[in-house]
Coordinates of C-alpha atoms and ligand atoms in Angstrom, one line a residue:
Chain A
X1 CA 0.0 0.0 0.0
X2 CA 1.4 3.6 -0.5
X3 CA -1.0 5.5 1.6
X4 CA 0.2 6.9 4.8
X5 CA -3.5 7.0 6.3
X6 CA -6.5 5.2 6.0
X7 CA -9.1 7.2 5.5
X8 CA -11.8 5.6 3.2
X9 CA -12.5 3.0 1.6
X10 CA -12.5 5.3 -1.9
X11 CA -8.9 5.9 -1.3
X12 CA -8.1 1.9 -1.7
X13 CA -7.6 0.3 -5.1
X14 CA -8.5 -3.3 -5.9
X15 CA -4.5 -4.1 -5.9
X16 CA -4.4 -2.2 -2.1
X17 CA -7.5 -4.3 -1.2
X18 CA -6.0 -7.7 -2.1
X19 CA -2.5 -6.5 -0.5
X20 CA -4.5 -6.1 2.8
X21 CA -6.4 -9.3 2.5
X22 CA -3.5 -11.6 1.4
X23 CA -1.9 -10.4 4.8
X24 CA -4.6 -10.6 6.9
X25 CA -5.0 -14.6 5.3
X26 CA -1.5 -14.3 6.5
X27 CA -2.1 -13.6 10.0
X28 CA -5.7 -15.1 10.5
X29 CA -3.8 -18.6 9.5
X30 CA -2.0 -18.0 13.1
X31 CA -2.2 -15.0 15.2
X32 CA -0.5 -15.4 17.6
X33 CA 2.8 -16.2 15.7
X34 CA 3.7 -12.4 14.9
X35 CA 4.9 -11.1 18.2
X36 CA 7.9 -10.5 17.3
X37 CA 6.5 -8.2 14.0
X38 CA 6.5 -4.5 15.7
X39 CA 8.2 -5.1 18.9
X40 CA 7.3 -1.9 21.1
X41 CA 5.5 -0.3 18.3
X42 CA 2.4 2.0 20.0
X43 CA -0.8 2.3 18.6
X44 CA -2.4 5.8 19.7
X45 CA -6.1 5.2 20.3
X46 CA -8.1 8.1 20.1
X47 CA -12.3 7.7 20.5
X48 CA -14.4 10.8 20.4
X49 CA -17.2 8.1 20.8
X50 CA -17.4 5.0 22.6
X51 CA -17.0 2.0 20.4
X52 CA -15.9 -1.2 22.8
X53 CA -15.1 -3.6 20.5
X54 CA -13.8 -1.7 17.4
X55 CA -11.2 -0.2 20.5
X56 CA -10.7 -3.9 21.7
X57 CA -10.3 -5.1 18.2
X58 CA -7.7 -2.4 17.2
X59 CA -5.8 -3.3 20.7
X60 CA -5.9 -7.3 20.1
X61 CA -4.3 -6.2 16.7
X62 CA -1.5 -3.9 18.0
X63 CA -0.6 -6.6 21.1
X64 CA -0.7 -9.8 18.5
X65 CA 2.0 -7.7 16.6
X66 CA 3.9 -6.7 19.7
X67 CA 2.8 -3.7 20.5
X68 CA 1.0 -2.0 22.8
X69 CA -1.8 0.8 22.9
X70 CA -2.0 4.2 24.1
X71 CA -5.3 5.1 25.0
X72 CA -6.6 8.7 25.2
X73 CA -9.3 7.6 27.3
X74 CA -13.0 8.7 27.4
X75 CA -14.0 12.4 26.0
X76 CA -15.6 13.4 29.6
X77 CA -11.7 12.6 30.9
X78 CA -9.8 14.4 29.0
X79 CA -9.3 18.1 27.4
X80 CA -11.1 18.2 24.7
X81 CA -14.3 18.7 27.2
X82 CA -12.3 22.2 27.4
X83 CA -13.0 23.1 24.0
X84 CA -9.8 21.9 22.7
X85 CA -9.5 21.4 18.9
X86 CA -9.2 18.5 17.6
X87 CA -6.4 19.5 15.4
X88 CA -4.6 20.4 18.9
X89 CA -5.2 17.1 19.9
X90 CA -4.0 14.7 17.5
X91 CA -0.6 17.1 17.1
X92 CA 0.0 16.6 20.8
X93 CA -1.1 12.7 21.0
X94 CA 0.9 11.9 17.3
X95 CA 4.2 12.7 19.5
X96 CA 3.3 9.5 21.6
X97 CA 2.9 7.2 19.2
X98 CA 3.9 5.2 16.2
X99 CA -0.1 5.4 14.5
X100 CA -3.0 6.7 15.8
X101 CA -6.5 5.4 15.5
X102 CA -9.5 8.0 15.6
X103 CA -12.9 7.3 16.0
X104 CA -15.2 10.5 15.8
X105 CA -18.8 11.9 16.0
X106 CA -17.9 14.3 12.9
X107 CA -17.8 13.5 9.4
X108 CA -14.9 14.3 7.5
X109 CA -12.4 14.4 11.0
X110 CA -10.4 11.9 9.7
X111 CA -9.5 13.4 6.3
X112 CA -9.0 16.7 8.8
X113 CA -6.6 14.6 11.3
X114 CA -4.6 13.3 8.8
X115 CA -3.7 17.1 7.3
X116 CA -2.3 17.6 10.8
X117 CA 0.0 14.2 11.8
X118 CA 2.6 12.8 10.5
X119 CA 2.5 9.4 11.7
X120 CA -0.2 6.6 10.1
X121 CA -3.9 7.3 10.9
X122 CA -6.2 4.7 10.3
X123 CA -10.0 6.2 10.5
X124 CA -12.2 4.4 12.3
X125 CA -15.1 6.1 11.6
X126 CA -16.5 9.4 11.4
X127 CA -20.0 10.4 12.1
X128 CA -22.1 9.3 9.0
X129 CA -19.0 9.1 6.8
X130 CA -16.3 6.8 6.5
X131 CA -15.3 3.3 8.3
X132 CA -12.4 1.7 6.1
X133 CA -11.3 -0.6 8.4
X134 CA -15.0 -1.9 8.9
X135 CA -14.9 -2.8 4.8
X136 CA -11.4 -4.6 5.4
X137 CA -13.1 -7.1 7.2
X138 CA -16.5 -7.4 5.3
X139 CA -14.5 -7.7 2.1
X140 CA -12.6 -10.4 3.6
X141 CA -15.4 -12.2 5.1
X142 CA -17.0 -11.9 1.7
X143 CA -14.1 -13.1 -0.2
X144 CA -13.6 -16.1 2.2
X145 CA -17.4 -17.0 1.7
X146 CA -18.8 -16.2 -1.5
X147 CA -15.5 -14.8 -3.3
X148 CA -15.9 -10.9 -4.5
X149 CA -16.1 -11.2 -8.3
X150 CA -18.6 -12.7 -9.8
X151 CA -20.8 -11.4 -6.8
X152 CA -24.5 -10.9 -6.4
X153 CA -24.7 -8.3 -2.6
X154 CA -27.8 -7.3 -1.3
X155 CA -27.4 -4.3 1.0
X156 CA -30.2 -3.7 3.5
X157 CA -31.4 -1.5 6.2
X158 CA -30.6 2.2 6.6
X159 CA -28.5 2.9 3.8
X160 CA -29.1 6.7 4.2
X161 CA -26.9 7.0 7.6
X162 CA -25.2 3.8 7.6
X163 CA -21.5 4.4 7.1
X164 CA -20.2 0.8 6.4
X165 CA -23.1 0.6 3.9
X166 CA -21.1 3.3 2.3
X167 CA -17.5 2.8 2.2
X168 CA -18.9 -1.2 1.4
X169 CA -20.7 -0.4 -1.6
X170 CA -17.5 2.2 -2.8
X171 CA -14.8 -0.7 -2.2
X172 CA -17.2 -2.8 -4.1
X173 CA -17.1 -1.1 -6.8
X174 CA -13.1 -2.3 -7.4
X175 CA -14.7 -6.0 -8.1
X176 CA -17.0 -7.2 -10.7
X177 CA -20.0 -6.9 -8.0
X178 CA -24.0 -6.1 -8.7
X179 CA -25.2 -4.4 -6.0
X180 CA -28.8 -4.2 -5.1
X181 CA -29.8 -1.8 -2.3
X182 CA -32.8 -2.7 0.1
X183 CA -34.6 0.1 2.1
X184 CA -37.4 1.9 3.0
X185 CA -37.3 5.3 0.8
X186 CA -36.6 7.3 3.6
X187 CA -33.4 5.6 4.6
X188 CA -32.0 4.9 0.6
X189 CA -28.3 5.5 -0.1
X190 CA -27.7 9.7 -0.2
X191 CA -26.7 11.4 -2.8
X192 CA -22.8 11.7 -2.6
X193 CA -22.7 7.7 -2.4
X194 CA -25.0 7.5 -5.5
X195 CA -22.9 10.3 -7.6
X196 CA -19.7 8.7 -6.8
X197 CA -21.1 4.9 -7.5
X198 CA -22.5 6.4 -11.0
X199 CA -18.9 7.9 -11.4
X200 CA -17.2 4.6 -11.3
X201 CA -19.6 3.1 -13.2
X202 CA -21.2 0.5 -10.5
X203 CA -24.1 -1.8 -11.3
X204 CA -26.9 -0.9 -8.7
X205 CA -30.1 -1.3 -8.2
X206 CA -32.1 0.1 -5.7
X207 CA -35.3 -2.1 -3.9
X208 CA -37.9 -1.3 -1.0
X209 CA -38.7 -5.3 -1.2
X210 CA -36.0 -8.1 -0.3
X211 CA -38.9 -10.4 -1.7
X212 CA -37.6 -10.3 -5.4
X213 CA -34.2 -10.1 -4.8
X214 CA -33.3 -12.4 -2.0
X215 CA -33.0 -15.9 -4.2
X216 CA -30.5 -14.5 -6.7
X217 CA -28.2 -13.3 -3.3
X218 CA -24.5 -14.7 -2.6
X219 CA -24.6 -12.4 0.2
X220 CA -27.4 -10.3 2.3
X221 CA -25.8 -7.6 4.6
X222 CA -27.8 -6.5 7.0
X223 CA -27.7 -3.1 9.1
X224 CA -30.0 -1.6 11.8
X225 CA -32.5 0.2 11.5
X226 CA -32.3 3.1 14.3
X227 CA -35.3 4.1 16.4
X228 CA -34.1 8.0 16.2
X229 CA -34.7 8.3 12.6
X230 CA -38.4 8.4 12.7
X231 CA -40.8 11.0 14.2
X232 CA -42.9 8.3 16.1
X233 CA -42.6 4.8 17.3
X234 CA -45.9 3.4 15.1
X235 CA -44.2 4.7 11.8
X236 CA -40.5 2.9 13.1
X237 CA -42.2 0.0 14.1
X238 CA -43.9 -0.4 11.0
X239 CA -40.8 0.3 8.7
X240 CA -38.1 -1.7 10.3
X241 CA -40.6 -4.4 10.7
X242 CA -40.2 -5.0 6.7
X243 CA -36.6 -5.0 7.0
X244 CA -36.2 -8.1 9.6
X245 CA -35.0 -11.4 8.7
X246 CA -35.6 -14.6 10.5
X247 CA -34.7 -18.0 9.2
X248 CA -37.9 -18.5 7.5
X249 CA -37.6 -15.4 5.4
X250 CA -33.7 -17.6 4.2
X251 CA -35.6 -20.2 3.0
X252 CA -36.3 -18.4 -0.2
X253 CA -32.8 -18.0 -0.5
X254 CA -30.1 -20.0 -2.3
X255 CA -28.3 -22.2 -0.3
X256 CA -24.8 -20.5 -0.3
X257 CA -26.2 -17.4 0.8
X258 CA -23.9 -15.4 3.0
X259 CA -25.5 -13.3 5.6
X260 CA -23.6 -10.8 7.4
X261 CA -24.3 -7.8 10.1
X262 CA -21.6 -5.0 11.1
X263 CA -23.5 -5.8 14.8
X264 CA -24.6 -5.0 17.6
X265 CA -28.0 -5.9 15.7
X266 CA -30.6 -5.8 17.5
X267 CA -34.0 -7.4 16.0
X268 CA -33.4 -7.2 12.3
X269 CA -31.6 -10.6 12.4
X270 CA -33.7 -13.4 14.5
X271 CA -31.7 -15.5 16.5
X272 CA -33.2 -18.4 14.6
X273 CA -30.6 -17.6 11.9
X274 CA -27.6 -18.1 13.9
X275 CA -28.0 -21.8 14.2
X276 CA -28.3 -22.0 10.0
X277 CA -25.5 -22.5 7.4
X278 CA -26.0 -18.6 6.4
X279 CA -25.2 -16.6 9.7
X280 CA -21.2 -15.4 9.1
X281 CA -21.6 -11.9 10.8
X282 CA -19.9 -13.7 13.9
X283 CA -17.1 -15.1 12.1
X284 CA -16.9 -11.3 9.9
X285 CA -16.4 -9.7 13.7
X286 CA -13.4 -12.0 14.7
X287 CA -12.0 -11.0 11.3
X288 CA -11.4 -7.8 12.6
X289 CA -8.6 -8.6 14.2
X290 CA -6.5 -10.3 11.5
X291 CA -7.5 -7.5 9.2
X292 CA -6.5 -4.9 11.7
X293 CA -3.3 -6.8 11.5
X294 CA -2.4 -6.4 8.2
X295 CA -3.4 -3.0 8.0
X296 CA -1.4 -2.1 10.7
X297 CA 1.6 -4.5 9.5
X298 CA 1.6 -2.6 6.3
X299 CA 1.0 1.2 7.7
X300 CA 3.8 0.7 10.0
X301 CA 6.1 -1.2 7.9
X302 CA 6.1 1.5 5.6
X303 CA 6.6 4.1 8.0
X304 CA 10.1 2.6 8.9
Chain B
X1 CA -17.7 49.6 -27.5
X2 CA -17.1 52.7 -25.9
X3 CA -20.3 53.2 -23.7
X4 CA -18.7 50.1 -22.1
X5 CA -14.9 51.6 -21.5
X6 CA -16.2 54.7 -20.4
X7 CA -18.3 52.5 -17.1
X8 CA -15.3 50.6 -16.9
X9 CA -12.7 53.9 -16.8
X10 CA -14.6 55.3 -14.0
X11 CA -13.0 54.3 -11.3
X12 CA -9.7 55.1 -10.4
X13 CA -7.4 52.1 -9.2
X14 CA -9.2 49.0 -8.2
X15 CA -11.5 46.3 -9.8
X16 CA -13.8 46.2 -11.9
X17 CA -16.3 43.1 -12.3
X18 CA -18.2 42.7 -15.9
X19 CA -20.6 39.9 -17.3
X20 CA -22.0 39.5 -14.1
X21 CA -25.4 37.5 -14.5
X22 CA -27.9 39.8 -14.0
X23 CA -29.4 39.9 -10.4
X24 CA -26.2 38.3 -8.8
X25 CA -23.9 41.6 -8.1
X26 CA -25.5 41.3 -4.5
X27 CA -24.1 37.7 -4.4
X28 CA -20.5 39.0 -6.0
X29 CA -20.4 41.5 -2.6
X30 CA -21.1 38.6 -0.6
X31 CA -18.7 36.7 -2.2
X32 CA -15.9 39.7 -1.4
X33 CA -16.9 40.4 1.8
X34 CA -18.5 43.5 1.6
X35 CA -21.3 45.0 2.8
X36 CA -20.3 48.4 3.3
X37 CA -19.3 49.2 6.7
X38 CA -15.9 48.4 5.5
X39 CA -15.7 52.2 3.9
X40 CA -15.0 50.2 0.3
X41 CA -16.3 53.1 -2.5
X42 CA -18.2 50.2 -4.8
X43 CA -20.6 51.3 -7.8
X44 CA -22.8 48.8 -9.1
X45 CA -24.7 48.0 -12.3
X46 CA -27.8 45.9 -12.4
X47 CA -29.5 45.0 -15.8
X48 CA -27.5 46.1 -17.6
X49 CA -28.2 46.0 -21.9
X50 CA -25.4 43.2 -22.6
X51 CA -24.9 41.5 -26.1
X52 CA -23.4 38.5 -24.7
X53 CA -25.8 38.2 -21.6
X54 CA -29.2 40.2 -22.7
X55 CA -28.6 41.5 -19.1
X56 CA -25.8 42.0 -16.9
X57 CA -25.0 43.1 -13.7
X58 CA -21.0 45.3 -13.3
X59 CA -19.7 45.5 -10.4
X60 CA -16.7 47.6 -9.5
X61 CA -14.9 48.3 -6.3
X62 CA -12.1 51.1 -5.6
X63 CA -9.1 50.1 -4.3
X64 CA -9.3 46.4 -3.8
X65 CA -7.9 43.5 -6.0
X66 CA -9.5 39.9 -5.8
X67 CA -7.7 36.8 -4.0
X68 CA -7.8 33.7 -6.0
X69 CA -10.2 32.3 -3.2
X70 CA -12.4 35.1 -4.3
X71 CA -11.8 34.7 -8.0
X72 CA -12.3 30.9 -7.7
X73 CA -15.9 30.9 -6.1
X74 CA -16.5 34.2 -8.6
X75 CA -16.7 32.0 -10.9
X76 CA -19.4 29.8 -9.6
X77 CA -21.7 32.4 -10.1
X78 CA -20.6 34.1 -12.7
X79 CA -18.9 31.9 -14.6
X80 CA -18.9 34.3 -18.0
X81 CA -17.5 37.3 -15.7
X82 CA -14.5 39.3 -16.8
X83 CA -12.4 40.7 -14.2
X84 CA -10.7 44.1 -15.1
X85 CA -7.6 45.7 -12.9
X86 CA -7.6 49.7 -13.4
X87 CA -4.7 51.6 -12.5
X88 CA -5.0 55.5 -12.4
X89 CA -8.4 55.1 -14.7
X90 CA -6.6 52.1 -17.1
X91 CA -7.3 49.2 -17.8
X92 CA -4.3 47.2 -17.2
X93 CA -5.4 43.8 -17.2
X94 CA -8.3 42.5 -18.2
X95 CA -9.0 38.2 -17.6
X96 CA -12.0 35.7 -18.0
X97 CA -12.9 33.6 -15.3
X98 CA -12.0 30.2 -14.9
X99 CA -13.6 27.2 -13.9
X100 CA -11.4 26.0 -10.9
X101 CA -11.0 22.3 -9.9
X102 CA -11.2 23.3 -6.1
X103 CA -12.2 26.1 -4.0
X104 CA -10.9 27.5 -0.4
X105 CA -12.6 29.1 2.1
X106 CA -15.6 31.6 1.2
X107 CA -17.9 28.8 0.9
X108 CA -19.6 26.7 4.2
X109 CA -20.3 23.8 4.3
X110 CA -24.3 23.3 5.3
X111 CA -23.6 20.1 7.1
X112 CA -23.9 20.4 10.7
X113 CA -22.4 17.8 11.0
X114 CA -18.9 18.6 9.0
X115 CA -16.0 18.8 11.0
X116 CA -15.3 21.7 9.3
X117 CA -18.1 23.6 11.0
X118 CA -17.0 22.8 14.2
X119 CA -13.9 25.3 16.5
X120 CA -11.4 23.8 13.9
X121 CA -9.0 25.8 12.1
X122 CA -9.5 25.1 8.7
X123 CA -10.8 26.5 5.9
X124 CA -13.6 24.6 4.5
X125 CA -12.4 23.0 1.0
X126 CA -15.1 21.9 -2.1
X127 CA -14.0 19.6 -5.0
X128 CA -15.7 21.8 -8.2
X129 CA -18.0 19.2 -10.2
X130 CA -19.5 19.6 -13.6
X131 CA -22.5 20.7 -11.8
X132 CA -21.9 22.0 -8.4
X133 CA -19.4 21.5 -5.6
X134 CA -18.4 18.7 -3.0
X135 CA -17.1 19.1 0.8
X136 CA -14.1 17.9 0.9
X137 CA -14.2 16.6 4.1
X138 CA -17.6 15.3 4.8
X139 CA -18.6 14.6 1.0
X140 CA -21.6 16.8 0.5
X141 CA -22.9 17.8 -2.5
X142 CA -24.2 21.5 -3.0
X143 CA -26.2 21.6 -6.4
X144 CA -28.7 24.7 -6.4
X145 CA -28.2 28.2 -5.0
X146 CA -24.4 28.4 -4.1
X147 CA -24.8 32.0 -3.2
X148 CA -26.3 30.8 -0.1
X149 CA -23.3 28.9 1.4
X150 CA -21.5 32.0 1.3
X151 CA -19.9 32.9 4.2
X152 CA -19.2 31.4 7.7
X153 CA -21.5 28.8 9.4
Ligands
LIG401 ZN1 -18.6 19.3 4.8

């Protein structure tokens, strides 16, 4: 790779993709058999907004290398409660580390941070905008299960707000992949995702009905549907209700299908599919950490 | 044509702003900042009889050349604009208006949600598309009335 940061997913060619994903096959073979790969190397973490596991995934990463974490801690803790900016921040936390990891409620702080440091950033999402690192892994998950050419992806849920919905369907776009978007109209993909998908000449389709769809699937990714973005709870209930799957809803569905969730889900996924042939999200969160791996094996390898 | 030199020649040292659309010389002050508590001396034309534009707005402001920041989101209104620099009543340089690939500053960006909106200090930054402009940081798209991202947030 000959980025210095990771900041989305649009940034990444197929030949960067396949770099990351080769190592992380690498590392996922046998983790814990690269301690000796960064030895002391410090991975700054910096979270504007709780995220537990992404946080845990990133640390398992850095100490599986042999490294360690510094941790900014929770915003309430530290200065940036005192109106400090962020571009203060990350030019005072770079000088303790060897690459930082931000996570942040605003979109575009990522592109922001890495205008300011010096040292590898890897975004780990920003408000309604990018999640790189999250594509990593469903790209590998896919490519493990249903390979990514030749592939038939349903996308489903709140594609208006969903940022691994987007930086997904842009690193899809690298690989001979029809994409087929399923939401309610209120929640389809925005506007900047469509123009850049038309740009790069993406086949996509766009569905308020799995129905149709759902036997010609390799893979259904699923995202949640949030309470917040509707005025009342009848009209939510109503919506989201047409966006759950359960494993009778599968058995329209081929038998390879792939299902996959970024989780936490909450109801859109019935814990009846978790005991079928389909459910991967599970095995898509472990991948985190072999693809956090590789990404930080090749941002810090280059950095030497 | 020299009804046209002679509006142009009136001012002493300073710019002058032709082939303005006409009805966005308000948007052009906007655009430079000015809205007249600043003491600029700044003469303006609306409707004007134009052969290229059926009607035109000129604007033209004493003592003050444009930035490129200026000149660059100038052109997003005004893209047919010419831009004249008059020394002691000449014209000394006359230029069209380019299309830029990016502009600085000037424009906001209208999400609230943009870091850029936020106690940072940066200047906000928009990719120039065939048919409007893009944040560069948060990725939104502004397609219709530009003149009203003017400005800060
Ligand atoms: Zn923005």
């Amino acid at each position: 790779m000959r980025h210095d940061h990771l900041i989305t997913a649009r940034q990444l060619s197929r030949a960067d993709i396949e770099t990351v994903l080769d190592r992380a096959a690498e590392f996922d073979a046998d983790p814990a058999a690269y301690g000796d790969r960064h030895p002391g190397a410090l991975l700054g973490l910096l979270f504007f907004e709780p995220s537990t596991r992404t946080k845990m995934s990133f640390e398992t990463a850095m100490k599986r290398l042999g490294g360690d974490v510094v941790d900014m801690g929770s915003v309430e803790s530290s200065s940036v409660k005192k109106g400090e900016s962020l571009a203060d921040t990350v030019r005072v936390i770079e000088g303790y580390a060897d690459a930082l990891v931000l996570r942040h409620p605003r979109q575009g702080a990522a592109k922001l941070t890495g205008e300011y440091v010096d040292v590898p950033l890897l975004n780990a999402g920003d408000g309604a905008g990018h999640h790189p690192t999250q594509t990593l892994l469903d790209l590998y998950t896919i490519r493990e299960n249903a390979g990514l050419d030749d592939l038939t992806i349903g996308i489903m849920g709140d594609l208006k707000y969903g940022r691994t919905v987007h930086s997904l369907a842009h690193a899809l776009t690298n690989f001979d992949a029809h994409q087929h978007f399923i939401s309610p109209e209120s929640l389809q993909i925005p506007r900047s995702v469509r123009y850049d998908l038309h740009e790069s000449g993406a086949m996509v389709r766009e569905h308020t009905d799995l129905t149709d769809i759902l036997p010609e699937l390799d893979v259904l990714y699923v995202t949640r549907i949030q309470r917040e973005r509707f005025p009342d709870e009848n009209e939510y209930h109503a919506v989201a209700g047409e966006y759950q799957i359960d494993a009778e809803t599968l058995e329209a569905a081929s038998d390879d299908l792939t299902v996959m969730h970024p989780l936490p889900r909450v109801d859109e996924i019935a814990a009846d599919v978790d005991d079928t042939d389909h459910a991967k999200y599970f095995e898509q969160a472990h991948n985190g950490v072999p693809v956090r791996m590789a990404l930080l094996d090749l941002l810090l390898g280059d950095s030497e | 044509m020299s009804d046209h030199e002679l509006r142009v020649s009136k001012i002493r040292d300073g710019t002058v702003i032709d082939h303005v659309p006409g009805g966005q010389a308000l948007n052009v002050l906007v655009i430079l900042d000015i809205d007249g508590t600043g003491g600029e001396q700044v003469s303006i034309g609306m409707n004007v009889p134009s052969d290229r534009l059926g009607r035109k707005d000129i604007v033209k402001v004493e003592g003050r050349e444009l930035s490129q920041d200026e000149v660059d989101v100038l052109s997003l209104i005004a893209p047919d604009a010419t831009i004249n620099i008059v020394r002691d009543y000449e014209v000394i340089d006359k230029h069209r208006l380019e299309r830029p690939d990016h502009v600085r500053g000037v424009l906001s960006c209208p999400n609230r949600n943009c870091i850029t909106t936020d106690e940072e200090p940066v200047d906000s930054k928009f990719e120039v598309l065939p048919d409007g402009v893009r944040c560069e940081y948060c990725e939104t798209i502004i397609r219709e009335k530009i003149p009203d991202h003017i400005g800060s947030a």
